[in-house]
Short mmCIF file of C-alpha atoms in Angstrom, two decimals:
data_model
loop_
_atom_site.label_atom_id
_atom_site.label_comp_id
_atom_site.label_asym_id
_atom_site.label_seq_id
_atom_site.Cartn_x
_atom_site.Cartn_y
_atom_site.Cartn_z
CA PRO A 1 0.00 0.00 0.00
CA ARG A 2 2.97 2.37 0.30
CA TYR A 3 4.22 1.76 -3.26
CA GLY A 4 3.80 5.06 -5.11
CA PRO A 5 3.65 4.01 -8.78
CA LEU A 6 0.63 1.78 -8.16
CA TRP A 7 -1.29 4.66 -6.60
CA PHE A 8 -0.44 7.06 -9.44
CA GLY A 9 -1.51 4.45 -11.96
CA ALA A 10 -4.80 4.09 -10.06
CA PHE A 11 -5.29 7.88 -10.21
CA ARG A 12 -5.09 7.80 -14.00
CA ILE A 13 -7.52 4.88 -14.29
CA CYS A 14 -10.08 6.53 -11.99
CA GLU A 15 -9.69 9.85 -13.82
CA ALA A 16 -10.31 8.17 -17.16
CA MET A 17 -13.43 6.46 -15.75
CA ASP A 18 -14.79 9.73 -14.34
CA LEU A 19 -14.22 11.66 -17.56
CA SER A 20 -15.67 8.92 -19.75
CA CYS A 21 -18.83 9.03 -17.58
CA LYS A 22 -18.79 12.87 -17.78
CA GLU A 23 -18.61 13.08 -13.99
CA HIS A 24 -16.48 16.22 -13.87
CA THR A 25 -16.54 16.43 -10.07
CA MET A 26 -14.29 13.34 -10.22
CA PRO A 27 -15.92 11.23 -7.45
CA ARG A 28 -13.88 8.05 -8.04
CA THR A 29 -10.66 10.00 -8.34
CA ASN A 30 -11.30 12.00 -5.16
CA ALA A 31 -12.01 8.79 -3.29
CA ILE A 32 -8.75 7.14 -4.37
CA LEU A 33 -6.82 10.35 -3.63
CA ALA A 34 -8.20 10.37 -0.07
CA ARG A 35 -7.13 6.74 0.42
CA ALA A 36 -3.68 7.46 -1.00
CA LYS A 37 -3.01 10.25 1.51
CA GLN A 38 -3.53 7.78 4.34
CA LYS A 39 -1.43 4.94 2.88
CA ILE A 40 1.34 6.33 0.66
CA SER A 41 4.88 7.11 1.79
CA ARG A 42 5.23 10.47 3.52
CA GLU A 43 7.81 11.72 1.01
CA LEU A 44 5.25 11.31 -1.78
CA ILE A 45 2.38 13.19 -0.12
CA TRP A 46 3.30 16.41 -1.96
CA LYS A 47 3.10 14.59 -5.28
CA VAL A 48 -0.39 13.29 -4.43
CA HIS A 49 -1.54 16.88 -3.79
CA LEU A 50 0.03 18.04 -7.08
CA GLU A 51 -1.57 15.17 -8.96
CA ALA A 52 -4.93 16.00 -7.35
CA ALA A 53 -4.66 19.65 -8.42
CA GLU A 54 -3.89 18.70 -12.02
CA ILE A 55 -6.65 16.08 -12.17
CA LEU A 56 -9.23 18.54 -10.85
CA GLU A 57 -8.03 21.14 -13.33
CA ARG A 58 -8.38 18.70 -16.23
CA GLY A 59 -11.92 17.96 -15.07
CA ALA A 60 -12.68 21.68 -15.08
CA LEU A 61 -11.12 22.05 -18.53
CA ALA A 62 -13.22 19.18 -19.87
CA LEU A 63 -16.45 20.66 -18.53
CA SER A 64 -15.70 24.21 -19.68
CA SER A 65 -14.77 23.05 -23.19
CA GLU A 66 -17.93 20.93 -23.47
CA SER A 67 -20.51 23.41 -22.30
CA ALA A 68 -19.76 26.09 -19.77
CA GLY A 69 -17.00 28.05 -21.50
CA ASP A 70 -13.98 29.84 -20.06
CA SER A 71 -16.00 31.62 -17.34
CA PHE A 72 -16.83 28.34 -15.60
CA TYR A 73 -13.18 27.36 -15.46
CA GLY A 74 -12.30 30.29 -13.18
CA LYS A 75 -14.86 29.14 -10.61
CA ALA A 76 -13.90 25.48 -10.86
CA ILE A 77 -10.21 25.88 -9.99
CA VAL A 78 -10.77 27.19 -6.45
CA GLU A 79 -10.23 23.65 -5.15
CA CYS A 80 -7.20 23.31 -7.47
CA ARG A 81 -5.62 26.35 -5.81
CA ARG A 82 -6.20 24.85 -2.38
CA ARG A 83 -4.49 21.63 -3.45
CA LEU A 84 -1.53 23.57 -4.82
CA VAL A 85 -1.13 25.39 -1.51
CA MET A 86 -0.99 22.00 0.23
CA THR A 87 1.57 20.85 -2.37
CA ALA A 88 3.79 23.87 -1.72
CA MET A 89 3.64 23.24 2.04
CA THR A 90 4.72 19.59 1.76
CA CYS A 91 7.08 19.38 -1.23
CA PRO A 92 10.92 19.54 -1.02
CA PRO A 93 12.27 23.09 -1.50
CA ASN A 94 14.20 22.14 -4.65
CA LEU A 95 10.94 21.06 -6.34
CA CYS A 96 8.75 24.05 -5.45
CA TRP A 97 9.32 25.53 -8.90
CA LYS A 98 7.09 22.79 -10.37
CA VAL A 99 4.27 23.90 -8.10
CA TRP A 100 4.58 27.54 -9.23
CA LEU A 101 4.56 26.49 -12.89
CA ALA A 102 1.46 24.34 -12.37
CA GLY A 103 -0.25 27.26 -10.62
CA GLY A 104 0.74 29.66 -13.39
CA ARG A 105 -0.75 27.43 -16.06
CA MET A 106 -4.02 27.21 -14.15
CA GLU A 107 -4.23 30.98 -13.79
CA LEU A 108 -3.65 31.44 -17.51
CA CYS A 109 -6.81 29.55 -18.40
CA ALA A 110 -8.72 31.55 -15.78
CA GLY A 111 -7.60 34.76 -17.50
CA ASN A 112 -5.46 35.86 -14.53
CA PHE A 113 -2.42 36.77 -16.63
CA HIS A 114 -0.77 38.97 -14.00
CA ALA A 115 -0.95 36.21 -11.37
CA ALA A 116 0.37 33.66 -13.89
CA ARG A 117 3.29 35.92 -14.76
CA ARG A 118 4.20 36.34 -11.07
CA LEU A 119 4.08 32.57 -10.49
CA PHE A 120 6.23 31.84 -13.54
CA LEU A 121 8.74 34.47 -12.46
CA ARG A 122 8.85 32.96 -8.98
CA ALA A 123 9.49 29.53 -10.48
CA HIS A 124 12.34 30.92 -12.58
CA LYS A 125 13.96 32.46 -9.49
CA VAL A 126 13.92 29.30 -7.36
CA VAL A 127 14.55 26.61 -10.00
CA PRO A 128 17.99 24.93 -9.84
CA GLU A 129 20.44 26.11 -12.48
CA LYS A 130 20.02 23.05 -14.71
CA GLY A 131 16.27 23.71 -14.91
CA LYS A 132 16.49 27.40 -15.85
CA SER A 133 15.82 26.70 -19.51
CA VAL A 134 12.54 24.92 -18.67
CA THR A 135 11.13 27.87 -16.74
CA LEU A 136 12.36 30.33 -19.37
CA LEU A 137 10.47 28.41 -22.06
CA GLU A 138 7.35 28.55 -19.90
CA CYS A 139 7.75 32.32 -19.52
CA ALA A 140 8.13 32.71 -23.30
CA ARG A 141 5.00 30.62 -23.93
CA LEU A 142 3.13 32.75 -21.40
CA GLU A 143 3.93 35.95 -23.33
CA GLU A 144 2.93 34.29 -26.59
CA PHE A 145 -0.28 33.14 -24.86
CA VAL A 146 -1.23 36.71 -23.91
CA GLY A 147 -0.40 37.97 -27.41
CA ASP A 148 3.03 39.54 -26.92
CA ALA A 149 5.05 37.52 -29.43
CA ASP A 150 7.84 40.12 -29.53
CA LEU A 151 8.49 39.74 -25.80
CA ALA A 152 8.40 35.97 -26.19
CA ARG A 153 11.06 36.27 -28.92
CA ALA A 154 13.16 38.50 -26.66
CA LEU A 155 13.02 35.92 -23.86
CA LEU A 156 14.01 33.13 -26.23
CA LEU A 157 16.84 35.27 -27.62
CA ARG A 158 18.12 35.69 -24.08
CA GLY A 159 17.75 31.96 -23.58
CA ARG A 160 19.78 31.18 -26.71
CA PHE A 161 22.48 33.56 -25.49
CA GLU A 162 22.63 32.34 -21.88
CA MET A 163 21.46 28.72 -22.22
CA GLY A 164 22.31 27.93 -25.82
CA SER A 165 23.67 24.56 -24.74
CA ASP A 166 20.07 23.36 -24.33
CA TRP A 167 18.67 22.43 -27.76
CA LYS A 168 15.09 22.79 -26.48
CA VAL A 169 15.52 26.58 -26.31
CA TRP A 170 16.34 26.58 -30.02
CA LEU A 171 13.45 24.24 -30.82
CA GLU A 172 10.98 26.49 -29.01
CA SER A 173 12.32 29.48 -30.98
CA VAL A 174 11.68 27.58 -34.20
CA MET A 175 8.17 26.58 -33.12
CA LEU A 176 7.25 30.15 -32.15
CA GLU A 177 8.08 31.34 -35.68
CA VAL A 178 6.13 28.42 -37.18
CA ARG A 179 3.06 29.34 -35.14
CA ALA A 180 3.48 32.93 -36.30
CA GLY A 181 3.61 31.81 -39.94
CA HIS A 182 7.23 32.97 -40.43
CA TYR A 183 8.44 29.74 -42.02
CA LEU A 184 11.60 31.09 -43.64
CA ARG A 185 12.68 32.69 -40.35
CA ALA A 186 11.95 29.38 -38.59
CA ALA A 187 14.08 27.49 -41.13
CA ASP A 188 16.94 29.95 -40.62
CA LEU A 189 16.79 29.47 -36.85
CA ALA A 190 16.75 25.69 -37.27
CA ARG A 191 19.83 25.91 -39.51
CA GLN A 192 21.64 28.08 -36.93
CA SER A 193 20.73 25.71 -34.12
CA LEU A 194 22.26 22.76 -35.95
CA GLU A 195 25.61 24.52 -36.08
CA ILE A 196 25.63 24.08 -32.28
CA HIS A 197 23.50 20.94 -31.80
CA SER A 198 24.34 18.81 -34.83
CA GLY A 199 23.17 15.65 -33.06
CA ALA A 200 19.65 16.83 -32.16
CA GLY A 201 17.21 14.78 -34.22
CA ARG A 202 14.20 16.98 -33.50
CA LEU A 203 16.02 20.06 -34.81
CA TRP A 204 17.00 18.20 -37.97
CA ALA A 205 13.41 17.00 -38.39
CA SER A 206 12.14 20.58 -38.03
CA LEU A 207 14.57 21.80 -40.67
CA VAL A 208 13.64 19.00 -43.08
CA GLN A 209 9.95 19.86 -42.76
CA LEU A 210 10.55 23.61 -43.12
CA ARG A 211 12.70 23.10 -46.21
CA PHE A 212 9.48 22.26 -48.06
CA PHE A 213 9.01 26.01 -48.54
CA HIS A 214 12.37 26.18 -50.37
CA GLY A 215 11.39 23.48 -52.86
CA GLU A 216 11.37 19.70 -53.05
CA GLU A 217 14.99 19.32 -54.15
CA PRO A 218 16.47 21.36 -51.24
CA GLN A 219 14.17 19.49 -48.85
CA TYR A 220 15.36 16.11 -50.06
CA GLY A 221 18.97 17.28 -49.88
CA THR A 222 18.42 18.36 -46.27
CA LEU A 223 16.88 14.97 -45.49
CA LYS A 224 19.99 13.20 -46.79
CA ARG A 225 22.23 15.45 -44.67
CA ALA A 226 20.05 14.83 -41.63
CA LEU A 227 20.18 11.05 -42.04
CA SER A 228 23.95 11.27 -42.39
CA ALA A 229 24.21 13.31 -39.16
CA VAL A 230 21.63 11.39 -37.07
CA PRO A 231 20.98 8.04 -38.82
CA LYS A 232 19.06 6.63 -35.84
CA SER A 233 16.68 9.56 -35.34
CA GLY A 234 13.11 8.36 -35.70
CA GLU A 235 11.90 11.95 -36.09
CA VAL A 236 14.05 12.44 -39.19
CA TRP A 237 13.00 9.10 -40.71
CA CYS A 238 9.39 10.11 -40.06
CA GLU A 239 9.90 13.31 -42.08
CA GLY A 240 11.27 11.16 -44.90
CA GLY A 241 8.11 9.07 -44.78
CA ARG A 242 5.99 12.24 -44.82
CA ILE A 243 7.76 13.49 -47.96
CA HIS A 244 6.88 10.23 -49.75
CA LEU A 245 3.26 10.49 -48.54
CA ASN A 246 2.76 14.06 -49.74
CA PRO A 247 0.69 13.71 -52.94
CA PHE A 248 2.17 16.93 -54.34
CA CYS A 249 5.77 15.73 -54.01
CA LYS A 250 7.36 14.24 -57.10
CA SER A 251 8.75 11.44 -54.92
CA PHE A 252 5.28 10.29 -53.74
CA ASP A 253 5.77 6.56 -53.17
CA TRP A 254 3.82 4.52 -50.62
CA GLU A 255 6.34 1.65 -50.68
CA GLU A 256 9.29 3.91 -49.82
CA ALA A 257 7.15 5.62 -47.19
CA ARG A 258 6.49 2.23 -45.58
CA LEU A 259 10.21 1.52 -45.41
CA GLN A 260 11.15 4.86 -43.86
CA LEU A 261 8.28 4.90 -41.36
CA GLY A 262 9.35 1.40 -40.30
CA PHE A 263 12.79 2.79 -39.43
CA ALA A 264 11.12 5.71 -37.61
CA THR A 265 9.03 3.52 -35.30
CA ARG A 266 11.99 1.22 -34.65
CA PHE A 267 14.57 3.89 -33.82
CA THR A 268 12.39 6.29 -31.77
CA PRO A 269 9.28 4.41 -30.62
CA GLN A 270 8.32 7.14 -28.12
CA TYR A 271 7.68 9.55 -31.03
CA GLY A 272 3.96 9.12 -31.66
CA ASP A 273 3.82 10.84 -35.07
CA SER A 274 5.63 7.93 -36.73
CA PHE A 275 2.86 5.50 -35.74
CA LEU A 276 0.15 7.90 -36.88
CA GLU A 277 1.80 8.50 -40.26
CA THR A 278 2.02 4.71 -40.62
CA LEU A 279 -1.69 4.62 -39.92
CA ARG A 280 -2.29 7.25 -42.63
CA LEU A 281 -0.36 5.04 -45.04
CA ASP A 282 -2.55 2.08 -44.05
CA VAL A 283 -5.67 4.18 -44.74
CA ILE A 284 -4.34 5.15 -48.18
CA GLU A 285 -3.47 1.54 -49.03
CA ASN A 286 -6.85 0.20 -47.89
CA LEU A 287 -9.05 3.04 -49.14
CA ILE A 288 -7.40 4.75 -52.12
CA LEU A 289 -5.18 2.11 -53.74
CA PRO A 290 -7.94 -0.46 -54.49
CA VAL A 291 -10.15 2.20 -56.08
CA ALA A 292 -7.24 3.81 -57.95
CA SER A 293 -5.99 0.44 -59.25
CA GLU A 294 -9.46 -0.46 -60.52
CA LEU A 295 -9.78 2.94 -62.18
CA TRP A 296 -6.31 2.58 -63.73
CA GLU A 297 -7.38 -0.66 -65.41
CA GLU A 298 -10.44 1.12 -66.80
CA ILE A 299 -8.86 4.22 -68.31
CA SER A 300 -5.13 3.60 -68.83
CA GLU A 301 -5.74 2.19 -72.32
CA THR A 302 -7.88 5.19 -73.35
CA VAL A 303 -4.73 7.28 -73.83
CA ALA A 304 -2.56 4.51 -75.27
CA ASN A 305 -2.34 6.32 -78.61
CA CYS A 306 -0.63 9.34 -77.03
CA ASN A 307 3.08 9.13 -77.86
CA GLU A 308 4.29 11.89 -75.54
CA ASP A 309 4.93 10.45 -72.07
CA PHE A 310 4.30 13.59 -70.02
CA LYS A 311 1.18 14.49 -71.97
CA ARG A 312 -0.12 10.94 -71.40
CA ILE A 313 0.50 11.29 -67.66
CA SER A 314 -1.29 14.64 -67.62
CA LEU A 315 -4.33 13.20 -69.41
CA LEU A 316 -4.50 10.21 -67.05
CA VAL A 317 -4.17 12.34 -63.91
CA ARG A 318 -6.80 14.83 -65.05
CA LYS A 319 -9.21 12.03 -66.00
CA ALA A 320 -8.71 10.42 -62.60
CA VAL A 321 -9.53 13.65 -60.73
CA VAL A 322 -12.66 14.28 -62.78
CA ILE A 323 -13.93 10.71 -62.32
CA MET A 324 -13.17 10.63 -58.57
CA GLN A 325 -15.28 13.76 -58.06
CA ARG A 326 -18.34 12.14 -59.61
CA LYS A 327 -21.16 11.14 -57.30
CA GLU A 328 -20.93 7.42 -58.00
CA ARG A 329 -17.22 7.34 -57.09
CA VAL A 330 -17.83 9.27 -53.90
CA GLU A 331 -20.51 6.72 -53.02
CA GLN A 332 -18.11 3.88 -53.85
CA LEU A 333 -15.60 5.25 -51.34
CA LYS A 334 -18.31 5.63 -48.70
CA ARG A 335 -19.15 1.94 -49.03
CA ILE A 336 -15.59 0.96 -48.11
CA SER A 337 -15.53 0.61 -44.33
CA LEU A 338 -12.26 0.49 -42.38
CA GLU A 339 -13.98 -0.25 -39.07
CA GLY A 340 -12.36 -3.34 -37.60
CA VAL A 341 -9.69 -3.34 -40.32
CA LEU A 342 -7.55 -0.46 -39.07
CA PRO A 343 -5.51 0.03 -37.05
CA SER A 344 -3.98 -3.37 -37.75
CA GLU A 345 -3.21 -5.69 -34.84
CA ASP A 346 0.52 -5.38 -35.52
CA LEU A 347 0.51 -1.56 -35.49
CA GLU A 348 -1.73 -1.42 -32.43
CA LEU A 349 0.49 -3.83 -30.50
CA ARG A 350 3.71 -2.02 -31.43
CA CYS A 351 2.21 1.35 -30.53
CA ALA A 352 0.82 0.09 -27.21
CA ASN A 353 4.19 -1.41 -26.26
CA ALA A 354 6.03 1.79 -27.19
CA ASP A 355 3.50 4.03 -25.36
CA PRO A 356 4.51 7.23 -27.27
CA ASN A 357 4.57 10.48 -25.30
CA TYR A 358 5.21 13.30 -27.78
CA GLY A 359 4.66 14.54 -31.31
CA LEU A 360 2.55 17.39 -32.71
CA LEU A 361 0.25 15.01 -34.58
CA TRP A 362 0.10 12.73 -31.53
CA PHE A 363 -1.05 15.57 -29.26
CA ARG A 364 -3.62 16.63 -31.87
CA CYS A 365 -5.16 13.15 -31.81
CA ARG A 366 -4.92 12.74 -28.03
CA ASP A 367 -8.16 13.93 -26.48
CA ARG A 368 -7.16 13.60 -22.83
CA GLN A 369 -3.90 13.12 -20.98
CA THR A 370 -5.25 9.84 -19.60
CA ASP A 371 -5.78 8.39 -23.09
CA THR A 372 -3.89 5.16 -23.71
CA ALA A 373 -1.86 4.64 -26.89
CA ARG A 374 -4.61 2.38 -28.24
CA ARG A 375 -7.27 5.03 -27.65
CA VAL A 376 -5.16 7.70 -29.38
CA LEU A 377 -4.57 5.35 -32.31
CA HIS A 378 -8.29 4.64 -32.76
CA ARG A 379 -9.20 8.32 -32.53
CA ALA A 380 -6.46 9.10 -35.05
CA ARG A 381 -7.88 6.51 -37.44
CA HIS A 382 -11.19 8.41 -37.59
CA LEU A 383 -9.44 11.76 -38.15
CA LEU A 384 -7.02 10.42 -40.77
CA GLU A 385 -9.72 8.46 -42.60
CA GLU A 386 -11.93 11.55 -42.74
CA ASP A 387 -9.01 13.56 -44.15
CA VAL A 388 -8.08 10.96 -46.79
CA ARG A 389 -11.72 10.60 -47.88
CA ARG A 390 -12.07 14.38 -48.21
CA TYR A 391 -8.98 14.60 -50.45
CA ALA A 392 -9.47 11.24 -52.18
CA ALA A 393 -9.26 12.85 -55.64
CA VAL A 394 -5.86 14.38 -54.81
CA TYR A 395 -4.46 11.11 -53.45
CA THR A 396 -5.85 9.19 -56.44
CA ALA A 397 -4.21 11.65 -58.83
CA ALA A 398 -0.89 11.15 -57.03
CA VAL A 399 -1.29 7.36 -57.28
CA PHE A 400 -2.05 7.70 -61.01
CA ARG A 401 1.03 9.83 -61.54
CA ARG A 402 3.14 7.21 -59.76
CA LEU A 403 1.62 4.30 -61.71
CA ALA A 404 2.16 6.18 -64.98
CA VAL A 405 5.82 6.81 -64.09
CA VAL A 406 6.33 3.11 -63.30
CA ASP A 407 4.59 2.16 -66.56
CA ILE A 408 6.87 4.46 -68.59
CA VAL A 409 10.02 3.10 -66.89
CA ALA A 410 8.91 -0.50 -67.42
CA ARG A 411 8.38 0.17 -71.14
CA ARG A 412 11.75 1.90 -71.47
CA LEU A 413 13.60 -0.88 -69.65
CA ARG A 414 12.02 -3.51 -71.86
CA GLU A 415 13.51 -1.65 -74.82
CA LEU A 416 16.90 -1.39 -73.09
CA GLU A 417 16.88 -5.10 -72.24
CA THR A 418 16.95 -5.96 -75.90
CA GLU A 419 20.05 -3.76 -76.25
CA GLY A 420 21.87 -5.44 -73.35
CA GLU A 421 21.96 -2.38 -71.07
CA ASN A 422 22.59 -2.70 -67.30
CA LEU A 423 19.27 -2.09 -65.53
CA ASN A 424 18.72 -0.37 -62.19
CA TRP A 425 14.99 -0.27 -61.59
CA GLU A 426 14.94 2.03 -58.54
CA ALA A 427 17.31 4.56 -60.06
CA HIS A 428 15.33 4.72 -63.30
CA VAL A 429 12.00 5.18 -61.49
CA ALA A 430 13.46 7.89 -59.24
CA ALA A 431 14.93 9.74 -62.22
CA CYS A 432 11.68 9.53 -64.20
CA ALA A 433 9.63 10.69 -61.19
CA ALA A 434 11.94 13.68 -60.71
CA ALA A 435 11.70 14.61 -64.39
CA THR A 436 7.90 14.28 -64.53
CA PRO A 437 5.97 17.50 -63.78
CA SER A 438 4.54 17.72 -60.28
CA LEU A 439 0.90 17.02 -59.54
CA GLU A 440 0.20 20.74 -59.17
CA THR A 441 1.70 21.43 -62.61
CA LEU A 442 -0.24 18.56 -64.15
CA LEU A 443 -3.47 19.99 -62.78
CA ASN A 444 -2.60 23.42 -64.20
CA ASP A 445 -1.58 25.29 -61.07
CA GLY A 446 -4.82 25.77 -59.27
CA PHE A 447 -8.43 26.54 -60.07
CA THR A 448 -8.71 24.92 -63.48
CA GLU A 449 -11.69 23.53 -65.35
CA ARG A 450 -11.80 20.98 -68.14
CA GLU A 451 -13.36 22.10 -71.38
CA ASP A 452 -15.46 18.91 -71.55
CA ASP A 453 -16.44 19.17 -67.85
CA PRO A 454 -17.02 22.91 -67.34
CA GLY A 455 -18.41 22.48 -63.82
CA THR A 456 -15.56 20.35 -62.44
CA VAL A 457 -12.84 21.89 -60.28
CA LEU A 458 -9.59 19.99 -60.72
CA LEU A 459 -7.74 21.57 -57.82
CA GLU A 460 -9.01 23.98 -55.18
CA ARG A 461 -6.95 27.09 -54.65
CA SER A 462 -6.59 26.35 -50.94
CA VAL A 463 -5.04 22.92 -51.57
CA SER A 464 -1.28 22.64 -52.14
CA GLY A 465 1.69 20.59 -51.04
CA ALA A 466 1.88 22.61 -47.83
CA SER A 467 -1.52 21.16 -46.87
CA PHE A 468 -0.03 17.64 -46.68
CA VAL A 469 3.24 18.26 -44.83
CA THR A 470 1.82 16.17 -41.95
CA GLY A 471 -1.02 13.68 -41.79
CA ILE A 472 -3.92 16.05 -41.02
CA VAL A 473 -4.53 18.98 -43.38
CA GLU A 474 -6.09 21.16 -40.67
CA LEU A 475 -2.92 20.82 -38.57
CA ASN A 476 -0.83 22.23 -41.44
CA GLN A 477 -2.84 25.43 -41.69
CA ARG A 478 -1.74 28.45 -39.71
CA ILE A 479 -3.79 28.93 -36.55
CA ARG A 480 -4.23 32.46 -35.23
CA LEU A 481 -3.89 32.36 -31.45
CA ASP A 482 -6.15 35.38 -31.00
CA GLU A 483 -9.01 33.39 -32.53
CA LEU A 484 -8.74 30.55 -30.00
CA THR A 485 -10.37 30.28 -26.59
CA LEU A 486 -8.16 30.31 -23.50
CA VAL A 487 -8.57 26.55 -23.13
CA GLU A 488 -7.63 25.94 -26.80
CA LYS A 489 -4.57 28.16 -26.49
CA ARG A 490 -3.57 26.33 -23.32
CA LYS A 491 -3.75 22.99 -25.14
CA LEU A 492 -1.76 24.30 -28.11
CA LEU A 493 1.05 25.93 -26.14
CA PHE A 494 1.17 23.85 -22.96
CA GLY A 495 -0.44 20.60 -24.06
CA SER A 496 2.58 18.37 -23.58
CA ASP A 497 2.85 18.87 -19.78
CA ALA A 498 6.60 18.44 -20.29
CA PRO A 499 7.77 20.06 -17.00
CA PHE A 500 5.75 17.59 -14.94
CA SER A 501 6.71 14.38 -16.70
#
């Protein structure tokens, strides 16, 4: 009964039960917390109080986001404050800074910015030297939360100057610019950071992703450099998989994506995005590929008389988009159910054993902190499937482009075989894919209509390669912080709970 980890595990189970039953007063959790205070080791009492404060706050957040709004949250955290006071009275002096940070976060969602700032400042003053960078990052996020991005940049600049040995300060600087929509500035900061932290996989992964805005060739070159510098970084391998899953990239290739995402989940299993991108690939293979393959058999011979390879590809891709937007094809996709098929048993087991704990896509698909890896995976399947269905025409066009490239290479190699040439299948396919116009070019750069289908939009203006940089299109769009509620901003900026892990 005095063994701490069992009690903390019980807290999470009871919290999950309370929230699933929408009992936001947390009766089961409060009961187990009361028992724990009587049984657990004295040195862990402070942690029970801290856990209680955070659990009660999450209950208040859940209720306010469901119905009552931000105003309810301020009333609901009175008990949280009382628990934090008890935590501060019982915790070791060298850990008090965690209490002040927890209190500051709570006050932010209640709209008490001045109180939050004072608590964060107090935490920064008492934190041990090795933890200074953590509290500085919290202070920077606080200023971004209240809308003062310039002050947040100033704090991070100071952090890079005084604590530049911590790569997380550089990563937060990059992420601030990404949230602000300054992608080129973010890429420049990522490049500077790697001059100091050349072995930080997350910084390399950030740079690879941001290089998309410089063009596909520079991005692929950066990926090769990253894999040379950190060959066992799952985050970098995941970015490689994402490149091959982006339908607007010339290197779109589901087989290569499978290979690179396999390395990602093997090298860094705690990075949740790799499992979710693997799940997106599974959705594409089970939903798009069967339909696209059937459609390819139907229409590939209709352009057989076209002697120009690129023109033939363009005709096939455009036909595929037009057909996939027809009502009967949309209905055909709706009839394909992935319920019970995905996630696969193998992926679910690997993800559950890894128990990932970070990743932007992972946090987007995690509804509550108590969610298990299996629950996150199943919720992600619904979100990813909805996204793939919505952009089925785009993914089908990318599949058609890839199949056409493979068909051209196969025909060329058959001709070379008769001449006794040395054949390298992968190299020929890669070269042909790079030489073939991109999907955006094939669809005529935007809002284009076919002459024989005057009402059909081939490509919406809002859809581009930037929309598919990660698995969920909505996540790749810039979010204005001033348009979010306090609770939504809290989740975006402080959702990882990193200081308390």
